[in-house]
Amino acid sequence: FDELIVETAARRKQWPKKILVHAIQAMKAEQN
Amino acid sequence: SVDPMAYEAQFFGFTPQTCLLRVYIAFQDYLFEMMLVVEGVILKKLDGIPGCNISPSQIRKCTEKFLLFMKEHFDKLFGKMEEMLLQLVLNIPKNVLLPEDRVQEQYPCSREQFQALQEELRQLQQQCRAEGAAGQALRAELEEQKVVRAELEKILEWFDGLESVCREHGTGNFKESFAFLTQNSKKLQEVLKDVEEKSK
Amino acid sequence: GSGGARLFAAVVDTFLEKLVAAGSYQRFANCYRCFYDLQPQLTRSIYDQFVSQLQASIQEEIQEVKNEGNLERLFDSLDKIVEEAKEREEPAWRPSGIPEEDMRSALLPHLLKHRSHLRRLLRDRQQDNSKVAQCVLAGRDRIAELQQLIQDRQQAWQ
């Protein structure tokens, strides 16, 4: 349970940035 | 009903409860270890005292008595410490937002708003594509017009050329000269006929 | 150290103080009565060592937890974050537990940027196209004119 919490919290912290990188890449590719 | 303290875990990188559990276990281990060391030292000292009639089990009973007492207080005090640390130190106050989540307050966005924006983007993309295609079609027509216009202008030049040929040979207005020519040729035919009759 | 670090140290120190106060020398001597009667000085020194060793071990553990968890720095930055939020009363946002929901706000600023880019692109293309369309219409008129001219000349010749 503890690992789950830590893992989930870590994802909540890091993944938005990671997802944004891809989302921005997709938008830029579309713009190009 | 356990509060996983996920937000604290997001900030600290560990769950406060686990951190304190680890501290509790470590402290408890130290206490037990220290008690064993104390007991070991006392037993060794007793060995060195000749004629001493205190048995190891007696010392063990003393140890257990002191340890029991210490453990009770330890648990009570640790519970207090844990409560304080969880509430005051390893805690993200309710009104605090972590930096990585600032965007949540700067850009609150309901599902409907988000979908509406995505729909708008889809339409914009479609319109851009349509405008792009229209632009291509217009440019293609422009190119085509250039060719057609060149052709038509060539035909007009051809007519102009025709007329300038006529002018060069003294027939300014083609229509009149054509009429004149027609008249002349008619006259010539009559004269010819005349001549033929006289010659018969 | 920061407020959090100080508080952390204070709470641990208080815990230790009270633990040692609870496990007083009287209590210790009382429990080891048979040995105390035999060797009171030795009992005292064993007790003192017990206490100092226990305190040292506990402080060492706390220091290790601080180092491993990088707590000094974290307490520092938490103090700053709390300080910045001290004006606000109402509870702040918390993860909803549905990643898609929480991701929306992260994406929104970039989608808005994307939207303004697309709007600008569309506007430029529309302006551009309307200019080209003018040219096309003018070209069509010109071609109609030329065709008319040709037709007139042709009829004249006819």
CSV table of C-alpha atoms in Angstrom, one decimal:
chain,number,residue,atom,x,y,z
A,1,PHE,CA,0.0,0.0,0.0
A,2,ASP,CA,2.8,2.4,1.0
A,3,GLU,CA,4.6,1.7,-2.3
A,4,LEU,CA,1.4,2.3,-4.2
A,5,ILE,CA,1.0,5.7,-2.5
A,6,VAL,CA,4.6,6.7,-3.1
A,7,GLU,CA,4.4,5.5,-6.7
A,8,THR,CA,1.1,7.3,-7.4
A,9,ALA,CA,2.3,10.5,-5.8
A,10,ALA,CA,5.6,10.4,-7.8
A,11,ARG,CA,3.6,10.0,-11.0
A,12,ARG,CA,1.3,12.8,-10.0
A,13,LYS,CA,4.5,14.9,-9.6
A,14,GLN,CA,6.4,13.9,-12.7
A,15,TRP,CA,4.1,12.7,-15.3
A,16,PRO,CA,2.2,15.9,-16.2
A,17,LYS,CA,5.6,17.3,-17.3
A,18,LYS,CA,6.3,14.1,-19.3
A,19,ILE,CA,2.9,14.1,-20.9
A,20,LEU,CA,3.2,17.8,-21.7
A,21,VAL,CA,6.4,17.2,-23.6
A,22,HIS,CA,4.6,14.8,-25.9
A,23,ALA,CA,1.5,16.9,-26.2
A,24,ILE,CA,3.5,19.9,-27.1
A,25,GLN,CA,5.5,17.9,-29.6
A,26,ALA,CA,2.3,16.7,-31.2
A,27,MET,CA,0.9,20.3,-31.4
A,28,LYS,CA,4.2,21.5,-32.9
A,29,ALA,CA,4.2,18.7,-35.4
A,30,GLU,CA,0.7,19.5,-36.3
A,31,GLN,CA,1.5,23.2,-36.7
A,32,ASN,CA,4.5,22.3,-38.9
B,1,SER,CA,-10.3,5.6,7.0
B,2,VAL,CA,-6.5,5.7,6.6
B,3,ASP,CA,-5.4,9.0,5.3
B,4,PRO,CA,-2.7,7.9,2.8
B,5,MET,CA,-1.2,11.4,3.0
B,6,ALA,CA,-0.6,11.1,-0.8
B,7,TYR,CA,0.0,14.8,-1.1
B,8,GLU,CA,2.7,14.7,1.5
B,9,ALA,CA,4.2,11.7,-0.3
B,10,GLN,CA,4.1,13.8,-3.5
B,11,PHE,CA,6.2,16.5,-1.7
B,12,PHE,CA,8.5,14.4,0.5
B,13,GLY,CA,8.9,11.4,-1.7
B,14,PHE,CA,7.8,9.1,1.1
B,15,THR,CA,4.7,8.6,3.2
B,16,PRO,CA,5.1,10.2,6.6
B,17,GLN,CA,3.5,7.2,8.3
B,18,THR,CA,6.1,4.9,6.8
B,19,CYS,CA,8.9,7.2,7.7
B,20,LEU,CA,7.7,7.3,11.3
B,21,LEU,CA,7.1,3.6,11.3
B,22,ARG,CA,10.7,3.1,10.3
B,23,VAL,CA,11.8,5.5,13.1
B,24,TYR,CA,9.6,3.7,15.6
B,25,ILE,CA,11.1,0.3,14.7
B,26,ALA,CA,14.6,1.7,14.8
B,27,PHE,CA,14.1,3.3,18.2
B,28,GLN,CA,12.4,0.2,19.6
B,29,ASP,CA,15.3,-1.9,18.3
B,30,TYR,CA,17.8,0.4,20.0
B,31,LEU,CA,15.9,0.2,23.3
B,32,PHE,CA,15.8,-3.6,23.1
B,33,GLU,CA,19.5,-3.8,22.1
B,34,MET,CA,20.5,-1.4,24.9
B,35,MET,CA,18.6,-3.5,27.4
B,36,LEU,CA,20.4,-6.6,26.3
B,37,VAL,CA,23.7,-4.8,26.6
B,38,VAL,CA,22.8,-3.5,30.1
B,39,GLU,CA,21.8,-7.1,31.1
B,40,GLY,CA,25.0,-8.5,29.5
B,41,VAL,CA,27.2,-6.0,31.4
B,42,ILE,CA,25.5,-6.7,34.7
B,43,LEU,CA,25.7,-10.5,34.3
B,44,LYS,CA,29.4,-10.1,33.4
B,45,LYS,CA,30.0,-8.0,36.5
B,46,LEU,CA,28.1,-10.5,38.7
B,47,ASP,CA,30.3,-13.3,37.3
B,48,GLY,CA,33.3,-11.4,38.6
B,49,ILE,CA,31.8,-11.2,42.1
B,50,PRO,CA,32.7,-14.3,44.1
B,51,GLY,CA,29.9,-16.0,46.1
B,52,CYS,CA,27.3,-13.9,44.5
B,53,ASN,CA,23.9,-15.7,44.6
B,54,ILE,CA,22.0,-13.5,42.1
B,55,SER,CA,21.0,-15.8,39.3
B,56,PRO,CA,20.8,-14.7,35.6
B,57,SER,CA,17.0,-15.4,35.6
B,58,GLN,CA,16.7,-12.9,38.4
B,59,ILE,CA,18.5,-10.3,36.4
B,60,ARG,CA,16.4,-11.3,33.4
B,61,LYS,CA,13.3,-10.6,35.5
B,62,CYS,CA,14.7,-7.2,36.4
B,63,THR,CA,15.4,-6.5,32.8
B,64,GLU,CA,11.9,-7.4,31.7
B,65,LYS,CA,10.4,-5.3,34.5
B,66,PHE,CA,12.4,-2.2,33.4
B,67,LEU,CA,11.9,-2.9,29.7
B,68,LEU,CA,8.1,-3.3,30.2
B,69,PHE,CA,8.0,0.0,32.0
B,70,MET,CA,10.1,1.7,29.3
B,71,LYS,CA,8.2,0.2,26.4
B,72,GLU,CA,4.9,1.4,27.8
B,73,HIS,CA,6.2,5.0,28.1
B,74,PHE,CA,8.1,4.7,24.8
B,75,ASP,CA,4.9,3.8,23.0
B,76,LYS,CA,2.9,6.5,24.7
B,77,LEU,CA,5.6,9.1,24.0
B,78,PHE,CA,6.2,7.9,20.5
B,79,GLY,CA,2.4,8.1,19.8
B,80,LYS,CA,2.5,11.8,20.9
B,81,MET,CA,5.6,12.5,18.8
B,82,GLU,CA,4.1,10.8,15.8
B,83,GLU,CA,0.9,12.8,16.2
B,84,MET,CA,2.9,16.1,16.4
B,85,LEU,CA,5.1,15.3,13.5
B,86,LEU,CA,2.2,14.1,11.2
B,87,GLN,CA,0.2,17.2,12.1
B,88,LEU,CA,2.9,19.9,12.2
B,89,VAL,CA,6.0,18.8,10.4
B,90,LEU,CA,5.5,16.1,7.8
B,91,ASN,CA,2.3,17.8,6.7
B,92,ILE,CA,1.1,19.9,3.8
B,93,PRO,CA,-1.4,22.4,5.2
B,94,LYS,CA,-4.8,22.3,3.5
B,95,ASN,CA,-4.5,25.8,2.1
B,96,VAL,CA,-1.1,25.0,0.5
B,97,LEU,CA,-0.7,24.0,-3.2
B,98,LEU,CA,2.6,22.5,-4.3
B,99,PRO,CA,4.4,24.3,-7.0
B,100,GLU,CA,4.0,21.6,-9.6
B,101,ASP,CA,0.2,21.9,-9.1
B,102,ARG,CA,0.0,25.7,-9.5
B,103,VAL,CA,-1.4,25.2,-13.0
B,104,GLN,CA,-4.5,23.7,-11.4
B,105,GLU,CA,-5.4,27.0,-9.9
B,106,GLN,CA,-4.2,29.1,-12.8
B,107,TYR,CA,-6.2,27.1,-15.3
B,108,PRO,CA,-9.2,25.5,-13.7
B,109,CYS,CA,-10.9,23.6,-16.4
B,110,SER,CA,-14.1,21.6,-16.3
B,111,ARG,CA,-14.6,18.6,-18.5
B,112,GLU,CA,-17.1,20.5,-20.6
B,113,GLN,CA,-14.8,23.5,-21.1
B,114,PHE,CA,-12.0,21.1,-22.1
B,115,GLN,CA,-14.1,19.3,-24.6
B,116,ALA,CA,-15.4,22.6,-26.0
B,117,LEU,CA,-11.9,23.7,-26.5
B,118,GLN,CA,-10.9,20.5,-28.1
B,119,GLU,CA,-13.9,20.8,-30.4
B,120,GLU,CA,-12.9,24.3,-31.3
B,121,LEU,CA,-9.4,23.2,-32.0
B,122,ARG,CA,-10.7,20.5,-34.3
B,123,GLN,CA,-12.9,23.0,-36.2
B,124,LEU,CA,-10.0,25.4,-36.4
B,125,GLN,CA,-7.8,22.7,-37.8
B,126,GLN,CA,-10.5,21.8,-40.3
B,127,GLN,CA,-10.9,25.4,-41.3
B,128,CYS,CA,-7.2,25.8,-41.7
B,129,ARG,CA,-7.0,22.8,-43.9
B,130,ALA,CA,-10.0,24.0,-45.9
B,131,GLU,CA,-8.4,27.4,-46.3
B,132,GLY,CA,-5.2,25.8,-47.3
B,133,ALA,CA,-6.9,23.7,-49.9
B,134,ALA,CA,-8.9,26.7,-51.2
B,135,GLY,CA,-5.6,28.7,-51.4
B,136,GLN,CA,-4.1,25.9,-53.4
B,137,ALA,CA,-7.1,25.7,-55.7
B,138,LEU,CA,-7.1,29.5,-56.2
B,139,ARG,CA,-3.4,29.5,-57.0
B,140,ALA,CA,-3.9,26.6,-59.4
B,141,GLU,CA,-6.6,28.6,-61.1
B,142,LEU,CA,-4.4,31.6,-61.3
B,143,GLU,CA,-1.8,29.5,-63.1
B,144,GLU,CA,-4.4,28.2,-65.4
B,145,GLN,CA,-5.7,31.7,-66.1
B,146,LYS,CA,-2.2,32.7,-67.0
B,147,VAL,CA,-2.1,30.0,-69.7
B,148,VAL,CA,-5.6,30.7,-71.0
B,149,ARG,CA,-5.0,34.4,-71.1
B,150,ALA,CA,-1.8,34.0,-73.0
B,151,GLU,CA,-3.7,31.8,-75.5
B,152,LEU,CA,-6.5,34.3,-75.9
B,153,GLU,CA,-4.1,37.2,-76.2
B,154,LYS,CA,-2.2,35.2,-78.8
B,155,ILE,CA,-5.5,34.9,-80.8
B,156,LEU,CA,-6.1,38.6,-80.4
B,157,GLU,CA,-2.6,39.2,-81.6
B,158,TRP,CA,-3.3,37.0,-84.5
B,159,PHE,CA,-6.4,39.1,-85.4
B,160,ASP,CA,-4.2,42.2,-85.0
B,161,GLY,CA,-1.7,40.7,-87.3
B,162,LEU,CA,-4.3,40.0,-89.8
B,163,GLU,CA,-5.5,43.5,-89.8
B,164,SER,CA,-2.0,44.9,-90.0
B,165,VAL,CA,-1.4,42.7,-93.0
B,166,CYS,CA,-4.5,44.3,-94.6
B,167,ARG,CA,-3.3,47.7,-93.7
B,168,GLU,CA,0.1,47.1,-95.2
B,169,HIS,CA,-1.6,46.3,-98.5
B,170,GLY,CA,-3.6,49.5,-98.5
B,171,THR,CA,-6.9,48.1,-97.3
B,172,GLY,CA,-7.4,50.1,-94.1
B,173,ASN,CA,-10.9,49.0,-93.4
B,174,PHE,CA,-11.1,45.4,-94.3
B,175,LYS,CA,-14.9,45.4,-94.6
B,176,GLU,CA,-15.0,48.3,-97.1
B,177,SER,CA,-12.2,47.0,-99.1
B,178,PHE,CA,-13.8,43.6,-99.1
B,179,ALA,CA,-17.0,45.1,-100.4
B,180,PHE,CA,-14.9,47.1,-102.8
B,181,LEU,CA,-13.2,43.9,-103.9
B,182,THR,CA,-16.5,42.1,-104.2
B,183,GLN,CA,-17.8,45.0,-106.4
B,184,ASN,CA,-14.6,45.0,-108.5
B,185,SER,CA,-14.8,41.3,-109.0
B,186,LYS,CA,-18.4,41.5,-110.0
B,187,LYS,CA,-17.6,44.4,-112.4
B,188,LEU,CA,-14.7,42.3,-113.8
B,189,GLN,CA,-17.1,39.4,-114.3
B,190,GLU,CA,-19.5,41.7,-116.2
B,191,VAL,CA,-16.7,43.1,-118.4
B,192,LEU,CA,-15.5,39.6,-119.1
B,193,LYS,CA,-18.9,38.5,-120.1
B,194,ASP,CA,-19.2,41.6,-122.3
B,195,VAL,CA,-15.9,40.9,-124.0
B,196,GLU,CA,-16.8,37.3,-124.5
B,197,GLU,CA,-20.1,38.3,-126.2
B,198,LYS,CA,-18.4,40.9,-128.5
B,199,SER,CA,-15.8,38.4,-129.4
B,200,LYS,CA,-18.5,35.9,-130.5
C,1,GLY,CA,17.3,25.5,10.1
C,2,SER,CA,13.9,26.3,8.8
C,3,GLY,CA,10.7,26.3,11.0
C,4,GLY,CA,9.9,22.7,10.0
C,5,ALA,CA,13.4,21.5,10.7
C,6,ARG,CA,13.5,23.2,14.1
C,7,LEU,CA,10.1,21.8,15.0
C,8,PHE,CA,11.1,18.4,13.9
C,9,ALA,CA,14.2,18.5,16.1
C,10,ALA,CA,12.2,20.0,19.0
C,11,VAL,CA,9.6,17.2,18.9
C,12,VAL,CA,12.3,14.5,18.8
C,13,ASP,CA,14.3,16.1,21.6
C,14,THR,CA,11.1,16.4,23.7
C,15,PHE,CA,10.4,12.7,23.0
C,16,LEU,CA,13.9,11.8,24.1
C,17,GLU,CA,13.7,14.0,27.3
C,18,LYS,CA,10.5,12.5,28.4
C,19,LEU,CA,11.6,9.0,27.6
C,20,VAL,CA,14.7,9.4,29.7
C,21,ALA,CA,12.7,11.1,32.4
C,22,ALA,CA,10.3,8.1,32.4
C,23,GLY,CA,13.2,5.7,32.6
C,24,SER,CA,14.8,7.5,35.5
C,25,TYR,CA,17.7,6.3,37.4
C,26,GLN,CA,15.4,5.6,40.4
C,27,ARG,CA,13.2,3.5,38.3
C,28,PHE,CA,16.3,1.7,36.8
C,29,ALA,CA,17.8,1.1,40.3
C,30,ASN,CA,14.5,0.0,41.5
C,31,CYS,CA,14.1,-2.6,38.8
C,32,TYR,CA,17.6,-3.9,39.3
C,33,ARG,CA,17.3,-3.7,43.1
C,34,CYS,CA,19.4,-6.9,43.7
C,35,PHE,CA,22.3,-5.6,41.6
C,36,TYR,CA,21.9,-2.0,42.9
C,37,ASP,CA,22.3,-3.2,46.5
C,38,LEU,CA,25.4,-5.0,45.5
C,39,GLN,CA,27.0,-2.4,43.3
C,40,PRO,CA,25.3,1.1,43.5
C,41,GLN,CA,28.1,3.0,41.7
C,42,LEU,CA,28.4,0.5,39.0
C,43,THR,CA,24.6,0.6,38.6
C,44,ARG,CA,24.8,4.3,38.1
C,45,SER,CA,27.5,4.2,35.5
C,46,ILE,CA,25.7,1.4,33.6
C,47,TYR,CA,22.5,3.5,33.7
C,48,ASP,CA,24.3,6.6,32.5
C,49,GLN,CA,25.9,4.7,29.7
C,50,PHE,CA,22.5,3.1,28.8
C,51,VAL,CA,20.9,6.6,28.6
C,52,SER,CA,23.7,8.2,26.6
C,53,GLN,CA,24.0,5.3,24.2
C,54,LEU,CA,20.2,5.2,23.7
C,55,GLN,CA,20.2,9.0,23.1
C,56,ALA,CA,23.1,8.8,20.7
C,57,SER,CA,21.5,5.9,18.7
C,58,ILE,CA,18.2,7.7,18.5
C,59,GLN,CA,19.8,11.0,17.4
C,60,GLU,CA,21.9,9.1,14.8
C,61,GLU,CA,18.8,7.4,13.4
C,62,ILE,CA,17.0,10.8,13.2
C,63,GLN,CA,20.1,12.2,11.4
C,64,GLU,CA,20.1,9.3,9.0
C,65,VAL,CA,16.4,9.8,8.2
C,66,LYS,CA,17.0,13.4,7.6
C,67,ASN,CA,19.9,12.7,5.3
C,68,GLU,CA,18.1,10.0,3.4
C,69,GLY,CA,15.0,11.9,3.0
C,70,ASN,CA,16.8,15.1,2.3
C,71,LEU,CA,14.6,16.6,5.0
C,72,GLU,CA,16.5,19.8,5.7
C,73,ARG,CA,16.1,21.0,2.2
C,74,LEU,CA,12.5,19.7,2.0
C,75,PHE,CA,11.6,21.5,5.2
C,76,ASP,CA,13.2,24.6,3.9
C,77,SER,CA,11.2,24.6,0.7
C,78,LEU,CA,8.0,23.6,2.4
C,79,ASP,CA,8.4,26.6,4.8
C,80,LYS,CA,8.7,28.9,1.7
C,81,ILE,CA,5.6,27.3,0.0
C,82,VAL,CA,3.6,27.6,3.3
C,83,GLU,CA,4.7,31.2,3.7
C,84,GLU,CA,3.6,32.0,0.1
C,85,ALA,CA,0.2,30.5,0.8
C,86,LYS,CA,-0.4,32.2,4.2
C,87,GLU,CA,-2.8,34.7,2.7
C,88,ARG,CA,-5.3,32.2,1.5
C,89,GLU,CA,-7.9,30.6,3.8
C,90,GLU,CA,-9.8,28.2,1.7
C,91,PRO,CA,-8.4,24.7,1.1
C,92,ALA,CA,-6.2,24.4,-2.0
C,93,TRP,CA,-6.7,22.1,-4.9
C,94,ARG,CA,-5.8,18.4,-4.4
C,95,PRO,CA,-5.4,15.6,-7.0
C,96,SER,CA,-8.8,14.3,-7.9
C,97,GLY,CA,-7.6,10.7,-8.3
C,98,ILE,CA,-8.6,10.8,-11.9
C,99,PRO,CA,-5.4,11.5,-13.9
C,100,GLU,CA,-7.3,12.7,-17.0
C,101,GLU,CA,-9.1,15.3,-14.9
C,102,ASP,CA,-5.9,16.6,-13.3
C,103,MET,CA,-4.1,16.5,-16.6
C,104,ARG,CA,-6.6,19.0,-18.2
C,105,SER,CA,-5.3,22.0,-16.4
C,106,ALA,CA,-1.7,21.1,-17.2
C,107,LEU,CA,-2.6,20.9,-20.9
C,108,LEU,CA,-4.9,23.9,-21.0
C,109,PRO,CA,-2.3,26.7,-21.3
C,110,HIS,CA,-0.6,24.8,-24.2
C,111,LEU,CA,-4.0,24.2,-25.9
C,112,LEU,CA,-4.8,27.8,-25.6
C,113,LYS,CA,-1.5,28.7,-27.2
C,114,HIS,CA,-2.2,26.2,-29.9
C,115,ARG,CA,-5.6,27.7,-30.4
C,116,SER,CA,-4.3,31.2,-30.8
C,117,HIS,CA,-1.7,29.8,-33.3
C,118,LEU,CA,-4.4,28.2,-35.3
C,119,ARG,CA,-6.6,31.3,-35.2
C,120,ARG,CA,-3.7,33.4,-36.4
C,121,LEU,CA,-2.9,30.9,-39.1
C,122,LEU,CA,-6.5,30.8,-40.2
C,123,ARG,CA,-6.8,34.6,-40.3
C,124,ASP,CA,-3.6,34.9,-42.3
C,125,ARG,CA,-4.8,32.2,-44.8
C,126,GLN,CA,-8.2,33.8,-45.1
C,127,GLN,CA,-6.6,37.2,-45.8
C,128,ASP,CA,-4.2,35.6,-48.2
C,129,ASN,CA,-6.9,33.7,-49.9
C,130,SER,CA,-9.2,36.7,-50.2
C,131,LYS,CA,-6.4,38.5,-52.0
C,132,VAL,CA,-5.8,35.6,-54.3
C,133,ALA,CA,-9.5,35.3,-54.8
C,134,GLN,CA,-9.7,38.9,-55.9
C,135,CYS,CA,-6.9,38.1,-58.5
C,136,VAL,CA,-8.8,35.1,-59.6
C,137,LEU,CA,-12.0,37.0,-60.1
C,138,ALA,CA,-10.2,39.8,-61.9
C,139,GLY,CA,-8.5,37.1,-64.0
C,140,ARG,CA,-11.9,35.5,-64.8
C,141,ASP,CA,-13.3,38.9,-65.8
C,142,ARG,CA,-10.2,39.5,-68.0
C,143,ILE,CA,-10.7,36.2,-69.7
C,144,ALA,CA,-14.3,36.9,-70.2
C,145,GLU,CA,-13.3,40.2,-71.7
C,146,LEU,CA,-10.8,38.6,-74.0
C,147,GLN,CA,-13.2,36.0,-75.1
C,148,GLN,CA,-15.8,38.7,-75.8
C,149,LEU,CA,-13.2,40.7,-77.8
C,150,ILE,CA,-12.2,37.6,-79.7
C,151,GLN,CA,-15.9,36.8,-80.4
C,152,ASP,CA,-16.5,40.4,-81.6
C,153,ARG,CA,-13.5,40.2,-84.0
C,154,GLN,CA,-14.5,36.8,-85.1
C,155,GLN,CA,-18.0,38.0,-85.8
C,156,ALA,CA,-16.7,41.0,-87.6
C,157,TRP,CA,-14.7,38.7,-89.8
C,158,GLN,CA,-17.6,36.4,-90.2
